[in-house]
Short mmCIF file of N, CA and C in Angstrom, two decimals:
data_model
loop_
_atom_site.label_atom_id
_atom_site.label_comp_id
_atom_site.label_asym_id
_atom_site.label_seq_id
_atom_site.Cartn_x
_atom_site.Cartn_y
_atom_site.Cartn_z
N MET A 1 41.63 -4.10 65.08
CA MET A 1 42.14 -3.10 64.19
C MET A 1 41.44 -3.19 62.83
N ALA A 2 41.28 -4.38 62.30
CA ALA A 2 40.68 -4.57 60.98
C ALA A 2 39.25 -4.03 60.93
N LYS A 3 38.58 -4.02 62.06
CA LYS A 3 37.21 -3.53 62.13
C LYS A 3 37.14 -2.04 61.80
N PHE A 4 38.24 -1.32 62.01
CA PHE A 4 38.25 0.12 61.83
C PHE A 4 39.07 0.57 60.62
N ILE A 5 39.20 -0.32 59.65
CA ILE A 5 39.88 0.01 58.40
C ILE A 5 38.96 -0.39 57.26
N GLU A 6 38.78 0.51 56.32
CA GLU A 6 37.98 0.21 55.13
C GLU A 6 38.94 -0.11 53.99
N PHE A 7 38.85 -1.35 53.51
CA PHE A 7 39.72 -1.81 52.44
C PHE A 7 39.02 -1.64 51.09
N PRO A 8 39.79 -1.48 50.01
CA PRO A 8 39.17 -1.40 48.68
C PRO A 8 38.35 -2.65 48.38
N ASN A 9 37.22 -2.49 47.76
CA ASN A 9 36.35 -3.60 47.36
C ASN A 9 35.92 -4.48 48.53
N GLN A 10 35.85 -3.92 49.70
CA GLN A 10 35.53 -4.70 50.89
C GLN A 10 34.15 -5.36 50.80
N GLN A 11 33.20 -4.71 50.18
CA GLN A 11 31.85 -5.26 50.10
C GLN A 11 31.79 -6.54 49.28
N THR A 12 32.72 -6.73 48.37
CA THR A 12 32.68 -7.91 47.50
C THR A 12 33.52 -9.07 48.02
N LYS A 13 34.24 -8.86 49.10
CA LYS A 13 35.11 -9.90 49.64
C LYS A 13 34.34 -10.83 50.57
N ALA A 14 34.64 -12.11 50.48
CA ALA A 14 33.98 -13.10 51.34
C ALA A 14 34.64 -13.21 52.70
N THR A 15 35.94 -12.86 52.78
CA THR A 15 36.69 -12.98 54.02
C THR A 15 37.56 -11.74 54.24
N THR A 16 38.05 -11.61 55.47
CA THR A 16 39.10 -10.63 55.76
C THR A 16 40.38 -11.43 55.87
N ARG A 17 41.36 -11.10 55.05
CA ARG A 17 42.56 -11.93 54.90
C ARG A 17 43.75 -11.36 55.69
N PHE A 18 44.20 -12.15 56.65
CA PHE A 18 45.37 -11.82 57.45
C PHE A 18 46.53 -12.69 56.97
N CYS A 19 47.65 -12.07 56.64
CA CYS A 19 48.81 -12.81 56.15
C CYS A 19 49.96 -12.75 57.14
N PHE A 20 50.65 -13.88 57.28
CA PHE A 20 51.76 -14.01 58.22
C PHE A 20 52.88 -14.81 57.57
N TYR A 21 54.10 -14.49 57.96
CA TYR A 21 55.25 -15.29 57.53
C TYR A 21 55.40 -16.51 58.41
N ARG A 22 54.91 -16.41 59.64
CA ARG A 22 54.95 -17.55 60.57
C ARG A 22 53.55 -17.73 61.16
N ILE A 23 53.04 -18.95 61.07
CA ILE A 23 51.75 -19.21 61.71
C ILE A 23 51.85 -20.28 62.78
N ASN A 24 53.07 -20.67 63.12
CA ASN A 24 53.23 -21.68 64.17
C ASN A 24 53.38 -21.05 65.56
N ASN A 25 53.59 -19.73 65.62
CA ASN A 25 53.62 -19.03 66.91
C ASN A 25 53.22 -17.57 66.71
N GLY A 26 53.02 -16.87 67.82
CA GLY A 26 52.65 -15.47 67.76
C GLY A 26 51.23 -15.24 67.28
N PRO A 27 50.96 -14.03 66.76
CA PRO A 27 49.60 -13.69 66.33
C PRO A 27 49.05 -14.61 65.24
N GLY A 28 49.90 -15.08 64.35
CA GLY A 28 49.45 -15.99 63.29
C GLY A 28 48.89 -17.28 63.85
N ALA A 29 49.55 -17.81 64.88
CA ALA A 29 49.08 -19.05 65.52
C ALA A 29 47.76 -18.83 66.23
N ILE A 30 47.64 -17.69 66.90
CA ILE A 30 46.40 -17.40 67.64
C ILE A 30 45.22 -17.31 66.68
N LEU A 31 45.37 -16.57 65.59
CA LEU A 31 44.27 -16.45 64.63
C LEU A 31 43.98 -17.78 63.93
N SER A 32 45.01 -18.55 63.62
CA SER A 32 44.82 -19.85 62.96
C SER A 32 44.01 -20.81 63.80
N GLU A 33 44.23 -20.77 65.11
CA GLU A 33 43.56 -21.70 66.02
C GLU A 33 42.11 -21.32 66.29
N ASN A 34 41.75 -20.07 66.09
CA ASN A 34 40.40 -19.60 66.38
C ASN A 34 39.62 -19.44 65.08
N LYS A 35 39.02 -20.51 64.65
CA LYS A 35 38.35 -20.58 63.34
C LYS A 35 37.05 -19.78 63.25
N ASN A 36 36.48 -19.40 64.38
CA ASN A 36 35.17 -18.74 64.36
C ASN A 36 35.24 -17.22 64.43
N LEU A 37 36.42 -16.64 64.34
CA LEU A 37 36.56 -15.19 64.42
C LEU A 37 36.07 -14.52 63.14
N THR A 38 35.44 -13.36 63.31
CA THR A 38 34.96 -12.60 62.17
C THR A 38 35.33 -11.13 62.32
N VAL A 39 35.33 -10.43 61.20
CA VAL A 39 35.47 -8.98 61.16
C VAL A 39 34.35 -8.48 60.28
N ARG A 40 33.48 -7.65 60.84
CA ARG A 40 32.31 -7.13 60.11
C ARG A 40 31.50 -8.26 59.48
N ASN A 41 31.26 -9.28 60.25
CA ASN A 41 30.47 -10.45 59.86
C ASN A 41 31.09 -11.28 58.74
N ARG A 42 32.35 -11.09 58.46
CA ARG A 42 33.06 -11.91 57.48
C ARG A 42 34.10 -12.75 58.22
N PRO A 43 34.23 -14.02 57.88
CA PRO A 43 35.24 -14.85 58.56
C PRO A 43 36.65 -14.35 58.27
N ILE A 44 37.54 -14.62 59.21
CA ILE A 44 38.95 -14.30 59.04
C ILE A 44 39.62 -15.47 58.33
N GLU A 45 40.38 -15.15 57.31
CA GLU A 45 41.16 -16.15 56.60
C GLU A 45 42.64 -15.89 56.91
N VAL A 46 43.34 -16.90 57.40
CA VAL A 46 44.76 -16.78 57.73
C VAL A 46 45.56 -17.41 56.60
N ILE A 47 46.49 -16.63 56.06
CA ILE A 47 47.30 -17.08 54.93
C ILE A 47 48.77 -17.03 55.33
N LYS A 48 49.47 -18.14 55.11
CA LYS A 48 50.92 -18.15 55.34
C LYS A 48 51.59 -17.74 54.03
N ILE A 49 52.45 -16.74 54.13
CA ILE A 49 53.09 -16.22 52.92
C ILE A 49 54.60 -16.49 52.95
N ASP A 50 55.19 -16.43 51.79
CA ASP A 50 56.62 -16.66 51.62
C ASP A 50 57.36 -15.32 51.60
N LYS A 51 58.56 -15.28 52.15
CA LYS A 51 59.35 -14.05 52.18
C LYS A 51 59.66 -13.50 50.80
N ASN A 52 59.65 -14.34 49.81
CA ASN A 52 59.99 -13.91 48.45
C ASN A 52 58.81 -13.36 47.67
N THR A 53 57.63 -13.35 48.27
CA THR A 53 56.45 -12.85 47.57
C THR A 53 56.57 -11.35 47.35
N ASN A 54 56.31 -10.92 46.15
CA ASN A 54 56.35 -9.52 45.76
C ASN A 54 55.29 -8.72 46.52
N ILE A 55 55.61 -7.49 46.89
CA ILE A 55 54.67 -6.68 47.67
C ILE A 55 53.37 -6.42 46.92
N MET A 56 53.41 -6.29 45.61
CA MET A 56 52.17 -6.06 44.86
C MET A 56 51.28 -7.30 44.87
N GLU A 57 51.89 -8.49 44.83
CA GLU A 57 51.12 -9.73 44.95
C GLU A 57 50.46 -9.79 46.32
N LEU A 58 51.23 -9.45 47.36
CA LEU A 58 50.67 -9.46 48.72
C LEU A 58 49.51 -8.49 48.85
N SER A 59 49.66 -7.34 48.22
CA SER A 59 48.61 -6.33 48.30
C SER A 59 47.29 -6.83 47.71
N GLN A 60 47.38 -7.75 46.74
CA GLN A 60 46.18 -8.34 46.16
C GLN A 60 45.65 -9.50 46.99
N GLN A 61 46.54 -10.25 47.67
CA GLN A 61 46.16 -11.44 48.44
C GLN A 61 45.69 -11.11 49.85
N CYS A 62 46.22 -10.04 50.44
CA CYS A 62 46.08 -9.81 51.88
C CYS A 62 45.39 -8.48 52.17
N ASP A 63 44.65 -8.44 53.28
CA ASP A 63 44.13 -7.18 53.79
C ASP A 63 45.09 -6.61 54.83
N ILE A 64 45.57 -7.48 55.70
CA ILE A 64 46.54 -7.09 56.73
C ILE A 64 47.68 -8.09 56.69
N THR A 65 48.90 -7.59 56.59
CA THR A 65 50.09 -8.44 56.62
C THR A 65 50.90 -8.09 57.85
N TYR A 66 51.13 -9.10 58.69
CA TYR A 66 51.88 -8.91 59.93
C TYR A 66 53.32 -9.37 59.71
N ILE A 67 54.25 -8.49 60.03
CA ILE A 67 55.67 -8.79 59.89
C ILE A 67 56.31 -8.68 61.26
N ASP A 68 56.77 -9.81 61.80
CA ASP A 68 57.36 -9.77 63.14
C ASP A 68 58.77 -9.18 63.09
N GLU A 69 59.28 -8.85 64.27
CA GLU A 69 60.57 -8.17 64.37
C GLU A 69 61.71 -8.99 63.77
N LEU A 70 61.60 -10.31 63.81
CA LEU A 70 62.64 -11.16 63.24
C LEU A 70 62.72 -11.05 61.73
N SER A 71 61.61 -10.75 61.09
CA SER A 71 61.55 -10.71 59.63
C SER A 71 61.64 -9.31 59.04
N GLU A 72 61.41 -8.28 59.86
CA GLU A 72 61.23 -6.95 59.29
C GLU A 72 62.45 -6.43 58.52
N ASN A 73 63.66 -6.71 58.96
CA ASN A 73 64.84 -6.22 58.24
C ASN A 73 64.94 -6.82 56.85
N ASP A 74 64.68 -8.11 56.74
CA ASP A 74 64.76 -8.79 55.45
C ASP A 74 63.68 -8.31 54.49
N ILE A 75 62.51 -8.05 55.02
CA ILE A 75 61.36 -7.79 54.18
C ILE A 75 61.21 -6.32 53.82
N LEU A 76 61.25 -5.43 54.81
CA LEU A 76 61.02 -4.01 54.53
C LEU A 76 62.07 -3.42 53.61
N SER A 77 63.29 -3.88 53.70
CA SER A 77 64.35 -3.32 52.85
C SER A 77 64.07 -3.56 51.36
N THR A 78 63.33 -4.59 51.04
CA THR A 78 63.01 -4.86 49.63
C THR A 78 61.72 -4.16 49.20
N TRP A 79 61.02 -3.55 50.13
CA TRP A 79 59.74 -2.90 49.82
C TRP A 79 59.84 -1.39 49.88
N THR A 80 60.79 -0.83 49.20
CA THR A 80 60.95 0.62 49.19
C THR A 80 60.09 1.25 48.10
N ASP A 81 59.32 0.45 47.43
CA ASP A 81 58.43 0.91 46.37
C ASP A 81 57.40 1.90 46.94
N THR A 82 57.08 2.93 46.20
CA THR A 82 56.11 3.92 46.67
C THR A 82 54.72 3.68 46.09
N THR A 83 54.50 2.53 45.51
CA THR A 83 53.20 2.20 44.94
C THR A 83 52.14 2.12 46.03
N SER A 84 50.96 2.64 45.76
CA SER A 84 49.87 2.56 46.72
C SER A 84 49.43 1.12 46.89
N LEU A 85 49.23 0.72 48.13
CA LEU A 85 48.85 -0.65 48.46
C LEU A 85 47.41 -0.73 48.91
N ASN A 86 46.83 -1.93 48.79
CA ASN A 86 45.48 -2.20 49.28
C ASN A 86 45.51 -2.83 50.66
N MET A 87 46.69 -3.10 51.20
CA MET A 87 46.80 -3.80 52.49
C MET A 87 47.51 -2.93 53.52
N VAL A 88 47.32 -3.30 54.77
CA VAL A 88 47.99 -2.64 55.88
C VAL A 88 49.17 -3.51 56.31
N LEU A 89 50.35 -2.92 56.39
CA LEU A 89 51.54 -3.61 56.88
C LEU A 89 51.68 -3.33 58.36
N VAL A 90 51.63 -4.38 59.17
CA VAL A 90 51.69 -4.25 60.63
C VAL A 90 52.94 -4.94 61.15
N GLY A 91 53.66 -4.25 62.04
CA GLY A 91 54.84 -4.82 62.67
C GLY A 91 54.72 -4.76 64.17
N ASP A 92 55.87 -4.91 64.85
CA ASP A 92 55.82 -4.88 66.31
C ASP A 92 56.95 -4.06 66.92
N SER A 93 57.40 -3.02 66.17
CA SER A 93 58.43 -2.14 66.71
C SER A 93 58.33 -0.75 66.08
N ILE A 94 58.89 0.23 66.77
CA ILE A 94 58.96 1.58 66.22
C ILE A 94 59.86 1.58 64.98
N LYS A 95 60.89 0.79 65.01
CA LYS A 95 61.81 0.67 63.87
C LYS A 95 61.05 0.26 62.60
N PHE A 96 60.04 -0.57 62.75
CA PHE A 96 59.21 -0.99 61.62
C PHE A 96 58.55 0.22 60.97
N LEU A 97 58.03 1.13 61.78
CA LEU A 97 57.40 2.34 61.24
C LEU A 97 58.42 3.22 60.54
N GLU A 98 59.60 3.33 61.11
CA GLU A 98 60.66 4.14 60.51
C GLU A 98 61.11 3.57 59.17
N GLY A 99 60.94 2.26 58.99
CA GLY A 99 61.30 1.61 57.74
C GLY A 99 60.21 1.63 56.70
N GLY A 100 59.08 2.27 57.00
CA GLY A 100 57.99 2.38 56.04
C GLY A 100 56.75 1.60 56.37
N GLY A 101 56.73 0.94 57.53
CA GLY A 101 55.53 0.22 57.96
C GLY A 101 54.38 1.17 58.24
N ILE A 102 53.17 0.66 58.25
CA ILE A 102 51.98 1.48 58.41
C ILE A 102 51.51 1.51 59.85
N ALA A 103 51.53 0.37 60.52
CA ALA A 103 51.08 0.28 61.92
C ALA A 103 52.01 -0.66 62.67
N SER A 104 52.08 -0.45 63.98
CA SER A 104 52.93 -1.32 64.79
C SER A 104 52.31 -1.52 66.16
N LEU A 105 52.32 -2.76 66.61
CA LEU A 105 51.83 -3.11 67.95
C LEU A 105 53.05 -3.24 68.84
N VAL A 106 53.28 -2.22 69.69
CA VAL A 106 54.51 -2.12 70.47
C VAL A 106 54.20 -2.40 71.94
N GLN A 107 54.96 -3.32 72.53
CA GLN A 107 54.79 -3.61 73.95
C GLN A 107 55.47 -2.53 74.77
N GLU A 108 54.70 -1.91 75.66
CA GLU A 108 55.20 -0.90 76.59
C GLU A 108 54.81 -1.34 77.98
N GLY A 109 55.75 -1.93 78.69
CA GLY A 109 55.45 -2.50 79.99
C GLY A 109 54.51 -3.68 79.82
N SER A 110 53.38 -3.63 80.51
CA SER A 110 52.42 -4.73 80.41
C SER A 110 51.34 -4.48 79.35
N LYS A 111 51.44 -3.36 78.65
CA LYS A 111 50.43 -3.01 77.64
C LYS A 111 51.01 -3.11 76.23
N ILE A 112 50.11 -3.29 75.29
CA ILE A 112 50.49 -3.22 73.88
C ILE A 112 49.80 -1.99 73.30
N ARG A 113 50.60 -1.11 72.73
CA ARG A 113 50.08 0.13 72.16
C ARG A 113 50.14 0.06 70.63
N LEU A 114 49.13 0.65 70.01
CA LEU A 114 49.09 0.74 68.56
C LEU A 114 49.70 2.08 68.14
N TYR A 115 50.74 1.99 67.33
CA TYR A 115 51.34 3.18 66.72
C TYR A 115 51.03 3.16 65.24
N ILE A 116 50.78 4.34 64.69
CA ILE A 116 50.46 4.46 63.27
C ILE A 116 51.40 5.48 62.64
N ASN A 117 51.87 5.15 61.44
CA ASN A 117 52.70 6.04 60.65
C ASN A 117 51.74 6.85 59.77
N ARG A 118 51.43 8.05 60.23
CA ARG A 118 50.44 8.88 59.55
C ARG A 118 50.83 9.19 58.10
N ARG A 119 52.12 9.36 57.86
CA ARG A 119 52.58 9.64 56.49
C ARG A 119 52.26 8.48 55.56
N GLN A 120 52.40 7.26 56.06
CA GLN A 120 52.16 6.09 55.22
C GLN A 120 50.68 5.88 54.91
N ILE A 121 49.81 6.08 55.90
CA ILE A 121 48.39 5.78 55.63
C ILE A 121 47.81 6.71 54.57
N ALA A 122 48.37 7.89 54.45
CA ALA A 122 47.86 8.84 53.45
C ALA A 122 48.22 8.41 52.02
N GLN A 123 49.18 7.52 51.87
CA GLN A 123 49.66 7.13 50.54
C GLN A 123 49.00 5.88 49.98
N HIS A 124 48.14 5.24 50.74
CA HIS A 124 47.64 3.93 50.31
C HIS A 124 46.13 3.94 50.04
N ASN A 125 45.62 2.81 49.54
CA ASN A 125 44.25 2.71 49.04
C ASN A 125 43.23 2.24 50.06
N PHE A 126 43.50 2.36 51.33
CA PHE A 126 42.55 1.99 52.37
C PHE A 126 42.32 3.21 53.25
N THR A 127 41.26 3.15 54.04
CA THR A 127 40.92 4.27 54.92
C THR A 127 40.93 3.79 56.36
N VAL A 128 41.70 4.48 57.19
CA VAL A 128 41.71 4.19 58.62
C VAL A 128 40.67 5.10 59.27
N LEU A 129 39.69 4.50 59.92
CA LEU A 129 38.60 5.28 60.51
C LEU A 129 39.07 6.05 61.74
N SER A 130 38.40 7.15 62.00
CA SER A 130 38.80 8.05 63.09
C SER A 130 38.75 7.36 64.45
N ARG A 131 37.90 6.37 64.62
CA ARG A 131 37.82 5.66 65.91
C ARG A 131 39.12 4.93 66.21
N LEU A 132 39.79 4.41 65.19
CA LEU A 132 41.08 3.75 65.40
C LEU A 132 42.17 4.79 65.62
N LEU A 133 42.13 5.87 64.87
CA LEU A 133 43.13 6.92 65.04
C LEU A 133 43.06 7.53 66.44
N ALA A 134 41.86 7.60 67.01
CA ALA A 134 41.69 8.21 68.34
C ALA A 134 42.38 7.41 69.44
N VAL A 135 42.55 6.12 69.27
CA VAL A 135 43.18 5.30 70.32
C VAL A 135 44.63 4.94 69.97
N SER A 136 45.15 5.55 68.92
CA SER A 136 46.51 5.26 68.46
C SER A 136 47.47 6.36 68.85
N LYS A 137 48.74 6.00 68.89
CA LYS A 137 49.81 6.98 68.98
C LYS A 137 50.41 7.07 67.59
N PHE A 138 51.10 8.17 67.33
CA PHE A 138 51.65 8.38 66.00
C PHE A 138 53.17 8.45 66.05
N HIS A 139 53.80 7.84 65.06
CA HIS A 139 55.25 7.92 64.91
C HIS A 139 55.57 7.93 63.43
N PRO A 140 56.36 8.82 62.92
CA PRO A 140 56.84 9.99 63.65
C PRO A 140 55.69 10.96 63.89
N ASN A 141 55.86 11.79 64.91
CA ASN A 141 54.77 12.72 65.31
C ASN A 141 54.42 13.70 64.25
#
């Protein structure tokens, strides 16, 4: 997904920064264990973040922030701010998108589908490339 998103000041960044509330399991653990992964020839940096971190601070620290279903109620409710962000907020449920999330990886049977909240991507400081939009579903439609 990160390969098809253009972040602000991307050319000057040394790494692509993925932030997680939990890195001992799930996607955070997988990325943490694979030290040689890159996005556009830049290494991936995995950052463990605290639930109390302000969304504007996260937007400066992270390119993609993953919020799992266990954390989304606690976190999204405090992020009702309409300020444009430099990061993509990714969850794992449709409910996450309804709460203001930008993208969600939703398990449908044996597949994982990418859903995008089209209203949200238009409000932020990054660009989602058409190649990613072409393989995504949208919610709300």
